[in-house]
Amino acid sequence: MRTEQSKTIYLKDYRAPDYLIDETHLTFELFEDHTLVHAQLVMRRNPELSAELPVLSLDGQQLELLRITLDDRELTAADYQLSDSHLTLQPTQASFVIDSTVRIHPESNTALEGLYKSSGMFCTQCEAEGFRKITYYLDRPDVMSKFTTTVSGDKQKYPILLSNGNPIASGSEEGGRHWATWEDPFKKPAYLFALVAGDLWCVEDKFTTLSSREVTLRIYVEPENIDKVQHAMDSLKKSMKWDEEVYGREYDLDIFMIVAVNDFNMGAMENKGLNIFNSSCVLARAETATDAAHQRVEAVVAHEYFHNWSGNRVTCRDWFQLSLKEGFTVFRDAEFSADMNSRTVKRIEDVAYLRTHQFAEDAGPMAHPVRPDAYMEISNFYTLTIYEKGSEVLRMIHTLLGNQAFRKGSDLYFERHDGQAVTCDDFVKAMEDASGIDLTQFKRWYTQAGTPRLAVSEAFDATARTYTLNFTQSCPATPGQSDKLPFVIPVELGLLDARGNDLPLRLQGEAAASGTSRVLSVTEAQQSFTFVDIAEQPLPSLLRGFSAPVKLSFPYDRDQLMFLMQHDSDGFNRWEAGQQLSVQVLQELIGQQQRGEALVLDQRLVTALRSLLQDGRLDQAMVAEMLSLPGEAYLTEISEVADVEAIHGAREFARQQLAEALFEPLWQRYQANREVSKGTPYVAEAEHFARRSLQNIALSYLMLTGKPEVLAATLEQYEACDNMTERLTALAVLVNSPFEAERGKALEAFAEHFKDNALVMDQWFSVQAASTLPGGLQRVQALMQHPAFTLKNPNKVRALIGAFAGQNLVNFHLADGSGYRFLADQVITLNALNPQIASRLLAPLTRWRKYAAARQALMKAELERILASGELSADVYEVVSKSLA
Ligand code: SER
Ligand code: ZN
């Protein structure tokens, strides 16, 4: 709790560290009611600074100092100053050794930062600033040190003792204890430190690297989960191979370990050689994890593995540079997933997510640039902007440079900065040096917050046979940034003729046409491009593949969108045309609802979706994506003032109408796919994901008709399927259906069957939390009393409370404010238990500006109540105070 310390930290105040730590030797003695940490730090004055010796200020929080020596001299309280956050002392020589012993309490650490216990095992999470809760240290990423770590604990309770690097020694002690020593040969910042001790089993495998070194791979889990790690192991081996092939990056230690932990604030953590994962991002098998969960495991395993180079070998100089490692690594894992599965579907999913959630962040009170200038609590900056928009920035560099130059740039970056802590500027410099392309203006993507808008208009001149596209870019003001300079916006585009073929593209001034899909760089506030040799009025296909994270507008009419849906050679833009058509149709319905008129669905949407369903040649995953109407959260994001009831009513009306009008083709596709699923054992591969996704979205539409044959099919699928994807869909369909008896029975049977599987129970909570039937808040409150629920487990909080506030918009935004009151109560309770989770949970309340006056007042009142509720963590204080500002 540190409201009084909630000071803002600025990038402009960055200074190199006064002292360095060459070696760090740690010994942990683990006990049930406390842990002793001995730290020997071999330090010296930073040689790049003056010879003077300033005061040394070590970070440390919640530590009980038992003993400290400076070069073997025992220090007394007169020799140093202790505060809640620092230990300061005056070194007398340029090189010295500090030895300290502290007592800490992992057994009562509910914040899950530093060393803590989860399901009886010891584990750590040190990023960003958790190491200071383990020992006194220079806890900043530009202090890189060689670590050796000895862990000692009870042999029975903690047979497995792990840390970073390679194991070098182990032995037994008296009293039933044992110890192990690990040595990490690579210098690293403290945030990459890890320790694990527990009763764990592992699956082991081998990987032979490019240069024929053999690496041992181990995934450690609690014994009952040993049957759920094969998918993660396969994903790891694919990631290692992919990083060698695509980036030329090889693994560098003899052993690579992953440990699954049940209580974890984030998805996973890339600690050197010892990745620690939220169990939801490792465990997967057909019976207990959905297709989406399988894909998430593959992506997160890859992400953390890729950090070994983009993050660990080359790390961040300070936390303002977080996107240096996260944006780059998300881009790397997205490309990996695209290569392993369907590229277009992956892109569609990522863009839908970005536009719904990151664009909302960009438009809200916490909007910040990809490289922020200031923060109060760095944990609040593990955001969609740093990760997802950061990845889009990398994708644009890749688009502007082309694959070959980009690879040259990444090679240069890794070679030039191996073993260093660097900045986003260093990364861009490597890309410029390798490609010869000037990225000065492009770097505004790192420093300016907000989502740029790009308005496009056209002019066709039949006599001159020219076609001109006029671009106007702007970017709304964001906190602290009222005026923005033009961005470099790469716009990939094509021009379609009346038959839907791509025209050859030749810009005015060019000698000959080249290509049918090209990238134009829009760099000015207003800019026009003229194509020549255009005989007839073309239809533009703009921002193919979503080549820049902007809001593009072009005055398409609905017939043109239907044409693009059918003919665009770019798969992403076929989907995008469908989304734009749906948005137009839904916005029309929202207007009708607001004016109290009868709702009338534009039949063109029915026609467009019918032709997709009837075309057996199309990729089934694409058909499923195109059948999914834009979500309520996205419709909220693009509204000036979001009308919760009208959005929900309009979308549900459209779904109902589509279900009835398209019953026949949906039913056919459903039955055909269910037949194949019945006869095929579960496979976690793209083609199978595709079949199930179409089957499942068809079922969710079909159930809206309430026909008895659909109920029977749902129950058949629920009971007879062999995998969680089909089972959970059937459950969700029942939960949202009017069939009360069947719903209750299925929920009960599901909980009984899976009561011992925490991850499956998370899904059971989520399905109910997201049900938009009336009475949602009461259901969630009742579920909080369920024996499987606890506020101490972040996955449970996300599954129930997070899903309710984030996905169940009609119930969360009840006009009487009861949903807001409920969320604020949970935030207040969690603030004391786990500040990081409390602060993340708050996000829906911070979006009050999106709503009409009555809701604004209710939401603000709850934010005020949180602010007045007592001692707030820096995490919660920062988000609440900024969103009220
Ligand atoms: N650095 C982690 C990750 O994004 C977050 O803890 O992988
Ligand atoms: Zn990461």
PDB file of N, CA and C and ligand atoms in Angstrom, residues 270 303 307 326 387, ligand 2:
ATOM      1  N   GLU A 270       9.175 -15.191 -19.103  1.00  0.00           N
ATOM      2  CA  GLU A 270      10.292 -15.721 -19.887  1.00  0.00           C
ATOM      3  C   GLU A 270      11.607 -15.836 -19.121  1.00  0.00           C
ATOM      4  N   HIS A 303       5.848 -17.487 -27.619  1.00  0.00           N
ATOM      5  CA  HIS A 303       6.148 -16.126 -27.168  1.00  0.00           C
ATOM      6  C   HIS A 303       7.277 -16.134 -26.120  1.00  0.00           C
ATOM      7  N   HIS A 307      11.328 -14.885 -26.444  1.00  0.00           N
ATOM      8  CA  HIS A 307      11.944 -13.867 -25.577  1.00  0.00           C
ATOM      9  C   HIS A 307      13.397 -14.198 -25.260  1.00  0.00           C
ATOM     10  N   GLU A 326       8.334  -6.618 -25.892  1.00  0.00           N
ATOM     11  CA  GLU A 326       6.987  -7.201 -26.004  1.00  0.00           C
ATOM     12  C   GLU A 326       6.373  -7.024 -27.395  1.00  0.00           C
ATOM     13  N   TYR A 387       1.824  -4.254 -26.033  1.00  0.00           N
ATOM     14  CA  TYR A 387       1.927  -5.581 -26.660  1.00  0.00           C
ATOM     15  C   TYR A 387       1.370  -5.571 -28.087  1.00  0.00           C
TER      16      TYR A 387
HETATM   17 ZN    ZN B   2       6.265 -11.112 -23.474  1.00  0.00          ZN
END
